[in-house]
Amino acid sequence: MALLAFETSCDETSVAVVSEGQILANSVSSQIKLHAEYGGVVPELATREHLRNLLPVAREALNNSGLGVEQLEAITATRGPGLPPALVIGWRVAQAIAYALNLPLISINHIEAHLYSPWIDEGLSSANFNAFQPNVSLIVSGGHTLLVHVRGLHDHTVLGGTLDDAAGECFDKIGKLLGLAYPGGPVLDRISVKGNPAAYQFPRPLLNDSTDNFSFSGLKTSVRYFLEKNPKLKEDDKQLPDLCASVQAAIVEVLVKKTLRAAAHQGVDCVTASGGVTCNRLLRAGLAAACDKQGYSLHLAAPKFCTDNAAMIGILAEEKFKSTNKPSTIDADIKPGWTLA
Ligand code: KG4
Ligand code: ZN
């Protein structure tokens, strides 16, 4: 079957065409530069940009796919969670197209799409669900930090999540304290390459507690106090890489150790990770080294499928529709607070 997929839950406008587990097209228009000026996503601006860009992005995706509208067999979109005024654009457009073409509409939970994105093979751009293994999955982005036990396709339990800030939010807020461009995550990653991760000791919150929960706001506060006491450090080109590397090391150590500990508790042989922060080089290397040492197989979402994209929405929608054959009701509303079951 061929599906047209929409993703507008935050600040990427994305449309994809997928068919039989293959990604025929995946167009993404990022709003990062627009929001950078304000140091974070401005919902009103995001909405206007989605409105402006959605149809051109959809036209590009359809052109790239080589399919005509008459070949589409289903429409899918992110229904939640996300920013309500942003979500509503993609969801309403998907509803209108499904209604006009009399096609089934499949609603997708954005977090669940991240959860299965490690099974999209980057080189082949196709879903590799044949290789699926029960796993413990880390979903780590600007809005979420979750550990999930995935027993089978569409059979999972959330083990824990952040009690306050998400890991990506922590990277971005500390980036702001350090005077770096938004979003801070990729900038910190880049600057850290030249730094010493042991130069400064920042807290590793909840590292040794018995739950699968995370907490990152205390780390951010401790960096803030540290910078208030040492105001010159961030302006010093020689010290900044050490600061960035030390902050990154604290965040990544917590993510890696808690993920591996959850995998051991659940008795799985496989670990996966997805979401924007999974682009981080130290996190990728840290998970790879720990999984190698402890004998787990590791599936990391490919960097281009870590940040928000419609391909992961389409891949999950096709898989779900084939296994359940259940479309959404055409007039269903968005679900901004939709949690992962
Ligand atoms: O998944 P995503 O595109 O959007 C959300 O659903 O939140 O993730 C965006 C987040 C931002 O916080 C960004 O700073 C972070 O992912 N991020 C990174 C890196 N690339 C993106 N964080 C650390 N290192 C990176 N290389
Ligand atoms: Zn996301």
mmCIF file of C-alpha atoms and ligand atoms in Angstrom:
data_model
loop_
_atom_site.group_PDB
_atom_site.id
_atom_site.type_symbol
_atom_site.label_atom_id
_atom_site.label_comp_id
_atom_site.label_asym_id
_atom_site.label_seq_id
_atom_site.Cartn_x
_atom_site.Cartn_y
_atom_site.Cartn_z
ATOM 1 C CA MET A 1 0.000 0.000 0.000
ATOM 2 C CA ALA A 2 1.107 3.637 -0.490
ATOM 3 C CA LEU A 3 0.660 6.240 2.241
ATOM 4 C CA LEU A 4 1.091 10.010 2.442
ATOM 5 C CA ALA A 5 2.373 10.974 5.919
ATOM 6 C CA PHE A 6 2.376 14.358 7.710
ATOM 7 C CA GLU A 7 4.402 15.501 10.755
ATOM 8 C CA THR A 8 3.950 18.988 12.258
ATOM 9 C CA SER A 9 4.100 18.378 16.024
ATOM 10 C CA CYS A 10 6.794 20.975 16.754
ATOM 11 C CA ASP A 11 9.187 22.898 14.520
ATOM 12 C CA GLU A 12 9.741 20.614 11.503
ATOM 13 C CA THR A 13 7.252 20.549 8.659
ATOM 14 C CA SER A 14 7.620 17.116 7.113
ATOM 15 C CA VAL A 15 5.767 15.049 4.524
ATOM 16 C CA ALA A 16 6.730 11.544 3.384
ATOM 17 C CA VAL A 17 5.488 8.921 0.992
ATOM 18 C CA VAL A 18 5.998 5.304 2.080
ATOM 19 C CA SER A 19 5.018 2.052 0.477
ATOM 20 C CA GLU A 20 5.605 -1.578 1.568
ATOM 21 C CA GLY A 21 8.090 -0.497 4.250
ATOM 22 C CA GLN A 22 10.082 1.633 1.787
ATOM 23 C CA ILE A 23 10.491 5.396 2.105
ATOM 24 C CA LEU A 24 9.837 6.753 -1.386
ATOM 25 C CA ALA A 25 10.215 10.375 -0.274
ATOM 26 C CA ASN A 26 10.823 12.236 2.997
ATOM 27 C CA SER A 27 10.797 16.033 2.725
ATOM 28 C CA VAL A 28 11.574 18.128 5.800
ATOM 29 C CA SER A 29 11.486 21.898 6.185
ATOM 30 C CA SER A 30 13.136 22.883 9.466
ATOM 31 C CA GLN A 31 12.208 26.060 11.336
ATOM 32 C CA ILE A 32 15.305 25.995 13.565
ATOM 33 C CA LYS A 33 16.800 29.209 12.143
ATOM 34 C CA LEU A 34 13.527 31.073 12.621
ATOM 35 C CA HIS A 35 13.216 30.122 16.306
ATOM 36 C CA ALA A 36 16.960 30.527 17.017
ATOM 37 C CA GLU A 37 16.479 34.295 17.283
ATOM 38 C CA TYR A 38 14.101 33.753 20.241
ATOM 39 C CA GLY A 39 16.133 30.978 21.925
ATOM 40 C CA GLY A 40 13.278 28.458 21.705
ATOM 41 C CA VAL A 41 10.224 27.408 19.717
ATOM 42 C CA VAL A 42 7.600 30.192 19.475
ATOM 43 C CA PRO A 43 4.241 28.395 18.940
ATOM 44 C CA GLU A 44 2.616 31.251 16.965
ATOM 45 C CA LEU A 45 5.564 31.409 14.538
ATOM 46 C CA ALA A 46 5.701 27.606 14.230
ATOM 47 C CA THR A 47 2.027 27.553 13.262
ATOM 48 C CA ARG A 48 2.444 30.201 10.575
ATOM 49 C CA GLU A 49 5.481 28.426 9.139
ATOM 50 C CA HIS A 50 3.663 25.075 9.013
ATOM 51 C CA LEU A 51 0.774 26.779 7.211
ATOM 52 C CA ARG A 52 3.138 28.414 4.741
ATOM 53 C CA ASN A 53 5.273 25.339 4.090
ATOM 54 C CA LEU A 54 3.038 22.297 4.359
ATOM 55 C CA LEU A 55 1.627 22.231 0.837
ATOM 56 C CA PRO A 56 4.948 22.998 -0.935
ATOM 57 C CA VAL A 57 6.635 20.292 1.173
ATOM 58 C CA ALA A 58 3.813 17.856 0.320
ATOM 59 C CA ARG A 59 4.137 18.678 -3.383
ATOM 60 C CA GLU A 60 7.909 18.083 -3.210
ATOM 61 C CA ALA A 61 7.445 14.735 -1.427
ATOM 62 C CA LEU A 62 4.874 13.545 -3.955
ATOM 63 C CA ASN A 63 7.071 14.639 -6.882
ATOM 64 C CA ASN A 64 10.109 12.885 -5.397
ATOM 65 C CA SER A 65 8.122 9.701 -4.740
ATOM 66 C CA GLY A 66 7.173 9.301 -8.386
ATOM 67 C CA LEU A 67 3.615 8.465 -7.310
ATOM 68 C CA GLY A 68 0.474 10.298 -8.318
ATOM 69 C CA VAL A 69 -2.254 11.243 -5.845
ATOM 70 C CA GLU A 70 -4.491 8.573 -7.414
ATOM 71 C CA GLN A 71 -2.000 5.895 -6.258
ATOM 72 C CA LEU A 72 -2.302 6.786 -2.554
ATOM 73 C CA GLU A 73 -4.194 4.267 -0.453
ATOM 74 C CA ALA A 74 -4.104 5.893 2.995
ATOM 75 C CA ILE A 75 -3.285 9.190 4.711
ATOM 76 C CA THR A 76 -1.544 9.414 8.079
ATOM 77 C CA ALA A 77 -0.417 12.193 10.418
ATOM 78 C CA THR A 78 0.904 12.838 13.899
ATOM 79 C CA ARG A 79 -2.134 13.379 16.132
ATOM 80 C CA GLY A 80 -0.122 14.003 19.337
ATOM 81 C CA PRO A 81 1.693 14.696 21.530
ATOM 82 C CA GLY A 82 2.967 18.125 20.521
ATOM 83 C CA LEU A 83 2.290 21.848 20.382
ATOM 84 C CA PRO A 84 -1.477 22.159 19.792
ATOM 85 C CA PRO A 85 -1.377 24.982 17.191
ATOM 86 C CA ALA A 86 1.381 23.155 15.279
ATOM 87 C CA LEU A 87 -0.191 19.691 15.464
ATOM 88 C CA VAL A 88 -3.521 20.934 14.207
ATOM 89 C CA ILE A 89 -2.069 22.071 10.861
ATOM 90 C CA GLY A 90 -0.774 18.660 9.726
ATOM 91 C CA TRP A 91 -3.677 16.759 11.255
ATOM 92 C CA ARG A 92 -6.389 18.927 9.678
ATOM 93 C CA VAL A 93 -4.704 18.874 6.258
ATOM 94 C CA ALA A 94 -4.434 15.069 6.490
ATOM 95 C CA GLN A 95 -8.128 14.853 7.438
ATOM 96 C CA ALA A 96 -9.136 17.079 4.533
ATOM 97 C CA ILE A 97 -7.114 15.044 2.013
ATOM 98 C CA ALA A 98 -8.403 11.726 3.396
ATOM 99 C CA TYR A 99 -11.960 13.057 3.226
ATOM 100 C CA ALA A 100 -11.585 14.441 -0.308
ATOM 101 C CA LEU A 101 -9.964 11.261 -1.657
ATOM 102 C CA ASN A 102 -12.159 8.953 0.431
ATOM 103 C CA LEU A 103 -9.100 7.226 1.930
ATOM 104 C CA PRO A 104 -8.542 5.811 5.435
ATOM 105 C CA LEU A 105 -6.899 8.203 7.905
ATOM 106 C CA ILE A 106 -4.434 6.654 10.373
ATOM 107 C CA SER A 107 -3.571 8.598 13.518
ATOM 108 C CA ILE A 108 -0.065 8.160 14.897
ATOM 109 C CA ASN A 109 1.437 8.871 18.314
ATOM 110 C CA HIS A 110 4.655 10.841 17.676
ATOM 111 C CA ILE A 111 6.550 9.113 20.516
ATOM 112 C CA GLU A 112 5.561 5.672 19.270
ATOM 113 C CA ALA A 113 6.919 6.632 15.836
ATOM 114 C CA HIS A 114 10.269 7.547 17.460
ATOM 115 C CA LEU A 115 10.140 4.214 19.346
ATOM 116 C CA TYR A 116 10.140 2.172 16.114
ATOM 117 C CA SER A 117 12.442 4.501 14.125
ATOM 118 C CA PRO A 118 15.629 2.496 15.011
ATOM 119 C CA TRP A 119 14.271 -0.219 12.731
ATOM 120 C CA ILE A 120 14.470 2.050 9.681
ATOM 121 C CA ASP A 121 17.624 1.164 7.793
ATOM 122 C CA GLU A 122 19.410 4.378 6.768
ATOM 123 C CA GLY A 123 21.095 3.085 3.620
ATOM 124 C CA LEU A 124 18.051 1.285 2.280
ATOM 125 C CA SER A 125 15.536 3.725 3.798
ATOM 126 C CA SER A 126 13.247 0.823 4.500
ATOM 127 C CA ALA A 127 11.813 -0.661 7.669
ATOM 128 C CA ASN A 128 13.796 -3.618 8.897
ATOM 129 C CA PHE A 129 11.136 -5.126 11.178
ATOM 130 C CA ASN A 130 12.288 -8.643 10.253
ATOM 131 C CA ALA A 131 15.305 -8.025 12.477
ATOM 132 C CA PHE A 132 13.080 -6.890 15.357
ATOM 133 C CA GLN A 133 14.098 -8.135 18.818
ATOM 134 C CA PRO A 134 12.479 -7.428 22.209
ATOM 135 C CA ASN A 135 14.405 -4.461 23.567
ATOM 136 C CA VAL A 136 14.757 -1.633 26.033
ATOM 137 C CA SER A 137 14.418 1.635 24.179
ATOM 138 C CA LEU A 138 15.648 5.102 25.111
ATOM 139 C CA ILE A 139 13.599 7.904 23.524
ATOM 140 C CA VAL A 140 15.445 11.132 24.086
ATOM 141 C CA SER A 141 14.513 14.448 22.518
ATOM 142 C CA GLY A 142 13.779 18.093 23.303
ATOM 143 C CA GLY A 143 10.409 17.184 24.790
ATOM 144 C CA HIS A 144 10.847 13.609 26.065
ATOM 145 C CA THR A 145 13.221 11.312 27.913
ATOM 146 C CA LEU A 146 11.685 7.865 28.290
ATOM 147 C CA LEU A 147 12.759 4.286 28.855
ATOM 148 C CA VAL A 148 10.416 1.751 27.295
ATOM 149 C CA HIS A 149 10.325 -2.049 27.443
ATOM 150 C CA VAL A 150 9.340 -3.227 23.962
ATOM 151 C CA ARG A 151 8.253 -6.873 23.986
ATOM 152 C CA GLY A 152 7.001 -7.012 20.394
ATOM 153 C CA LEU A 153 5.718 -4.718 17.679
ATOM 154 C CA HIS A 154 2.967 -2.593 19.303
ATOM 155 C CA ASP A 155 3.488 -4.301 22.668
ATOM 156 C CA HIS A 156 5.390 -2.059 25.033
ATOM 157 C CA THR A 157 5.419 -0.600 28.556
ATOM 158 C CA VAL A 158 6.902 2.721 29.647
ATOM 159 C CA LEU A 159 9.399 1.988 32.443
ATOM 160 C CA GLY A 160 10.206 5.557 33.410
ATOM 161 C CA GLY A 161 10.636 9.109 32.206
ATOM 162 C CA THR A 162 11.934 12.467 33.230
ATOM 163 C CA LEU A 163 10.475 14.028 36.354
ATOM 164 C CA ASP A 164 11.249 17.538 35.064
ATOM 165 C CA ASP A 165 13.291 18.634 32.005
ATOM 166 C CA ALA A 166 13.960 16.360 29.023
ATOM 167 C CA ALA A 167 17.626 15.666 28.209
ATOM 168 C CA GLY A 168 17.427 17.742 24.984
ATOM 169 C CA GLU A 169 15.850 20.595 26.941
ATOM 170 C CA CYS A 170 18.754 20.355 29.424
ATOM 171 C CA PHE A 171 21.288 20.569 26.565
ATOM 172 C CA ASP A 172 19.403 23.561 25.117
ATOM 173 C CA LYS A 173 18.972 25.438 28.433
ATOM 174 C CA ILE A 174 22.631 24.939 29.375
ATOM 175 C CA GLY A 175 23.569 26.018 25.842
ATOM 176 C CA LYS A 176 21.671 29.246 26.508
ATOM 177 C CA LEU A 177 23.482 29.758 29.853
ATOM 178 C CA LEU A 178 26.770 29.323 27.991
ATOM 179 C CA GLY A 179 25.707 31.890 25.388
ATOM 180 C CA LEU A 180 25.582 29.311 22.567
ATOM 181 C CA ALA A 181 23.216 29.391 19.590
ATOM 182 C CA TYR A 182 19.844 27.588 19.781
ATOM 183 C CA PRO A 183 19.409 24.672 19.859
ATOM 184 C CA GLY A 184 22.297 24.098 22.246
ATOM 185 C CA GLY A 185 22.432 20.295 21.853
ATOM 186 C CA PRO A 186 24.226 20.070 18.496
ATOM 187 C CA VAL A 187 26.446 23.087 19.345
ATOM 188 C CA LEU A 188 27.546 21.569 22.667
ATOM 189 C CA ASP A 189 28.205 18.287 20.875
ATOM 190 C CA ARG A 190 30.440 20.060 18.338
ATOM 191 C CA ILE A 191 32.379 22.180 20.854
ATOM 192 C CA SER A 192 32.852 19.227 23.250
ATOM 193 C CA VAL A 193 35.009 17.386 20.725
ATOM 194 C CA LYS A 194 37.970 19.561 21.739
ATOM 195 C CA GLY A 195 37.238 19.518 25.478
ATOM 196 C CA ASN A 196 38.183 17.437 28.504
ATOM 197 C CA PRO A 197 35.059 15.700 29.902
ATOM 198 C CA ALA A 198 36.722 15.302 33.323
ATOM 199 C CA ALA A 199 37.658 18.995 33.667
ATOM 200 C CA TYR A 200 34.600 19.848 35.820
ATOM 201 C CA GLN A 201 32.372 17.589 37.893
ATOM 202 C CA PHE A 202 28.662 18.203 37.418
ATOM 203 C CA PRO A 203 25.964 16.101 39.145
ATOM 204 C CA ARG A 204 24.607 12.879 37.588
ATOM 205 C CA PRO A 205 20.992 13.135 38.829
ATOM 206 C CA LEU A 206 19.180 9.897 39.797
ATOM 207 C CA LEU A 207 22.112 7.868 38.458
ATOM 208 C CA ASN A 208 21.962 5.391 41.304
ATOM 209 C CA ASP A 209 18.308 5.434 42.291
ATOM 210 C CA SER A 210 16.270 2.272 41.869
ATOM 211 C CA THR A 211 13.762 3.662 39.316
ATOM 212 C CA ASP A 212 13.967 4.131 35.549
ATOM 213 C CA ASN A 213 13.223 7.842 35.953
ATOM 214 C CA PHE A 214 15.428 10.782 35.023
ATOM 215 C CA SER A 215 15.808 14.337 36.318
ATOM 216 C CA PHE A 216 17.804 17.032 34.546
ATOM 217 C CA SER A 217 16.702 20.347 36.040
ATOM 218 C CA GLY A 218 19.143 20.083 38.987
ATOM 219 C CA LEU A 219 22.058 19.640 36.594
ATOM 220 C CA LYS A 220 21.021 22.792 34.756
ATOM 221 C CA THR A 221 20.779 24.687 38.070
ATOM 222 C CA SER A 222 24.196 23.485 39.185
ATOM 223 C CA VAL A 223 25.720 24.727 35.903
ATOM 224 C CA ARG A 224 23.968 28.057 36.463
ATOM 225 C CA TYR A 225 25.432 28.450 39.970
ATOM 226 C CA PHE A 226 28.842 27.341 38.704
ATOM 227 C CA LEU A 227 28.761 30.011 35.972
ATOM 228 C CA GLU A 228 27.648 32.684 38.471
ATOM 229 C CA LYS A 229 30.730 31.874 40.590
ATOM 230 C CA ASN A 230 33.016 31.644 37.545
ATOM 231 C CA PRO A 231 31.626 34.292 35.159
ATOM 232 C CA LYS A 232 34.760 34.512 32.993
ATOM 233 C CA LEU A 233 34.944 30.813 32.092
ATOM 234 C CA LYS A 234 32.404 30.753 29.283
ATOM 235 C CA GLU A 235 34.083 33.713 27.565
ATOM 236 C CA ASP A 236 37.423 31.904 27.554
ATOM 237 C CA ASP A 237 37.890 30.035 24.258
ATOM 238 C CA LYS A 238 40.206 27.538 25.966
ATOM 239 C CA GLN A 239 37.798 26.771 28.850
ATOM 240 C CA LEU A 240 34.539 26.608 26.900
ATOM 241 C CA PRO A 241 35.250 23.194 25.275
ATOM 242 C CA ASP A 242 36.106 21.749 28.727
ATOM 243 C CA LEU A 243 32.861 23.147 30.152
ATOM 244 C CA CYS A 244 30.786 21.772 27.256
ATOM 245 C CA ALA A 245 32.487 18.374 27.374
ATOM 246 C CA SER A 246 31.947 18.129 31.159
ATOM 247 C CA VAL A 247 28.235 18.985 30.873
ATOM 248 C CA GLN A 248 27.773 16.539 27.986
ATOM 249 C CA ALA A 249 29.585 13.794 29.917
ATOM 250 C CA ALA A 250 27.187 14.218 32.879
ATOM 251 C CA ILE A 251 24.034 13.989 30.714
ATOM 252 C CA VAL A 252 25.320 11.089 28.609
ATOM 253 C CA GLU A 253 26.598 9.041 31.555
ATOM 254 C CA VAL A 254 23.122 9.088 33.129
ATOM 255 C CA LEU A 255 21.407 8.172 29.839
ATOM 256 C CA VAL A 256 23.789 5.299 29.036
ATOM 257 C CA LYS A 257 24.002 3.774 32.517
ATOM 258 C CA LYS A 258 20.268 3.911 33.205
ATOM 259 C CA THR A 259 19.426 2.458 29.785
ATOM 260 C CA LEU A 260 21.808 -0.478 30.245
ATOM 261 C CA ARG A 261 20.582 -1.064 33.785
ATOM 262 C CA ALA A 262 16.956 -1.163 32.563
ATOM 263 C CA ALA A 263 17.958 -3.634 29.832
ATOM 264 C CA ALA A 264 19.507 -5.900 32.471
ATOM 265 C CA HIS A 265 16.403 -5.645 34.708
ATOM 266 C CA GLN A 266 14.079 -6.533 31.831
ATOM 267 C CA GLY A 267 16.279 -9.403 30.647
ATOM 268 C CA VAL A 268 16.351 -8.280 26.990
ATOM 269 C CA ASP A 269 19.301 -8.795 24.632
ATOM 270 C CA CYS A 270 18.791 -5.633 22.616
ATOM 271 C CA VAL A 271 18.934 -1.876 23.257
ATOM 272 C CA THR A 272 17.577 0.828 20.938
ATOM 273 C CA ALA A 273 17.652 4.639 21.001
ATOM 274 C CA SER A 274 15.861 7.371 19.070
ATOM 275 C CA GLY A 275 14.878 11.049 19.148
ATOM 276 C CA GLY A 276 16.920 14.191 18.443
ATOM 277 C CA VAL A 277 19.487 13.723 21.240
ATOM 278 C CA THR A 278 20.397 10.325 19.716
ATOM 279 C CA CYS A 279 22.303 12.400 17.105
ATOM 280 C CA ASN A 280 24.783 13.153 19.904
ATOM 281 C CA ARG A 281 28.172 11.607 19.151
ATOM 282 C CA LEU A 282 29.119 10.828 22.751
ATOM 283 C CA LEU A 283 25.732 9.187 23.399
ATOM 284 C CA ARG A 284 26.037 7.034 20.264
ATOM 285 C CA ALA A 285 29.612 6.051 21.143
ATOM 286 C CA GLY A 286 28.744 5.525 24.827
ATOM 287 C CA LEU A 287 25.810 3.236 24.064
ATOM 288 C CA ALA A 288 27.883 1.348 21.481
ATOM 289 C CA ALA A 289 30.774 0.788 23.911
ATOM 290 C CA ALA A 290 28.513 -0.239 26.822
ATOM 291 C CA CYS A 291 26.419 -2.607 24.662
ATOM 292 C CA ASP A 292 29.543 -4.129 23.194
ATOM 293 C CA LYS A 293 31.068 -4.689 26.630
ATOM 294 C CA GLN A 294 27.898 -6.115 28.164
ATOM 295 C CA GLY A 295 26.815 -8.216 25.169
ATOM 296 C CA TYR A 296 23.708 -6.373 23.942
ATOM 297 C CA SER A 297 22.852 -5.801 20.313
ATOM 298 C CA LEU A 298 22.260 -2.119 19.630
ATOM 299 C CA HIS A 299 19.961 -0.399 17.136
ATOM 300 C CA LEU A 300 20.353 3.383 17.013
ATOM 301 C CA ALA A 301 17.984 5.424 14.870
ATOM 302 C CA ALA A 302 19.946 6.803 11.904
ATOM 303 C CA PRO A 303 20.720 10.515 12.492
ATOM 304 C CA LYS A 304 18.361 11.617 9.701
ATOM 305 C CA PHE A 305 15.500 9.716 11.378
ATOM 306 C CA CYS A 306 16.382 10.900 14.936
ATOM 307 C CA THR A 307 14.999 14.402 14.521
ATOM 308 C CA ASP A 308 11.326 14.832 13.646
ATOM 309 C CA ASN A 309 10.345 13.460 10.248
ATOM 310 C CA ALA A 310 7.231 12.146 8.503
ATOM 311 C CA ALA A 311 8.962 8.966 7.261
ATOM 312 C CA MET A 312 8.792 7.410 10.744
ATOM 313 C CA ILE A 313 5.088 8.347 10.928
ATOM 314 C CA GLY A 314 4.380 6.677 7.566
ATOM 315 C CA ILE A 315 6.416 3.540 8.354
ATOM 316 C CA LEU A 316 4.589 2.991 11.661
ATOM 317 C CA ALA A 317 1.185 3.818 10.138
ATOM 318 C CA GLU A 318 1.580 1.241 7.381
ATOM 319 C CA GLU A 319 2.740 -1.414 9.836
ATOM 320 C CA LYS A 320 -0.161 -0.628 12.192
ATOM 321 C CA PHE A 321 -2.791 -0.479 9.485
ATOM 322 C CA LYS A 322 -1.682 -3.812 8.072
ATOM 323 C CA SER A 323 -1.754 -5.497 11.469
ATOM 324 C CA THR A 324 -5.008 -3.954 12.778
ATOM 325 C CA ASN A 325 -6.791 -2.640 9.646
ATOM 326 C CA LYS A 326 -8.261 0.073 11.862
ATOM 327 C CA PRO A 327 -8.378 3.662 10.535
ATOM 328 C CA SER A 328 -9.220 6.639 12.801
ATOM 329 C CA THR A 329 -12.576 8.281 12.606
ATOM 330 C CA ILE A 330 -12.233 11.029 10.036
ATOM 331 C CA ASP A 331 -13.405 13.818 12.375
ATOM 332 C CA ALA A 332 -11.182 12.884 15.374
ATOM 333 C CA ASP A 333 -9.440 15.822 17.050
ATOM 334 C CA ILE A 334 -5.724 16.281 17.833
ATOM 335 C CA LYS A 335 -4.398 14.808 21.125
ATOM 336 C CA PRO A 336 -1.704 17.266 22.337
ATOM 337 C CA GLY A 337 -1.136 15.416 25.634
ATOM 338 C CA TRP A 338 -1.230 11.885 24.185
ATOM 339 C CA THR A 339 1.152 9.813 26.306
ATOM 340 C CA LEU A 340 2.734 6.557 25.210
ATOM 341 C CA ALA A 341 0.614 3.695 26.570
HETATM 342 O O1 KG4 B 1 13.380 14.827 18.289
HETATM 343 P P1 KG4 B 1 13.631 16.299 18.128
HETATM 344 O O2 KG4 B 1 13.948 16.826 16.755
HETATM 345 O O3 KG4 B 1 12.389 17.143 18.589
HETATM 346 C C1 KG4 B 1 11.613 16.857 19.677
HETATM 347 O O4 KG4 B 1 10.674 16.021 19.521
HETATM 348 O O5 KG4 B 1 11.933 17.430 20.750
HETATM 349 O O6 KG4 B 1 14.789 16.687 19.166
HETATM 350 C C2 KG4 B 1 15.304 17.986 19.292
HETATM 351 C C3 KG4 B 1 16.292 17.995 20.447
HETATM 352 C C4 KG4 B 1 16.807 19.377 20.810
HETATM 353 O O7 KG4 B 1 16.736 19.548 22.204
HETATM 354 C C5 KG4 B 1 18.264 19.349 20.336
HETATM 355 O O8 KG4 B 1 19.128 20.166 21.092
HETATM 356 C C6 KG4 B 1 18.606 17.897 20.527
HETATM 357 O O9 KG4 B 1 17.443 17.201 20.111
HETATM 358 N N1 KG4 B 1 19.767 17.490 19.712
HETATM 359 C C7 KG4 B 1 20.961 17.185 20.250
HETATM 360 C C8 KG4 B 1 21.816 16.906 19.157
HETATM 361 N N2 KG4 B 1 21.106 17.055 17.993
HETATM 362 C C9 KG4 B 1 19.836 17.425 18.362
HETATM 363 N N3 KG4 B 1 21.373 17.099 21.525
HETATM 364 C C10 KG4 B 1 22.655 16.747 21.750
HETATM 365 N N4 KG4 B 1 23.532 16.486 20.752
HETATM 366 C C11 KG4 B 1 23.167 16.543 19.458
HETATM 367 N N5 KG4 B 1 24.050 16.296 18.490
HETATM 368 ZN ZN ZN B 2 10.159 14.153 18.200
#
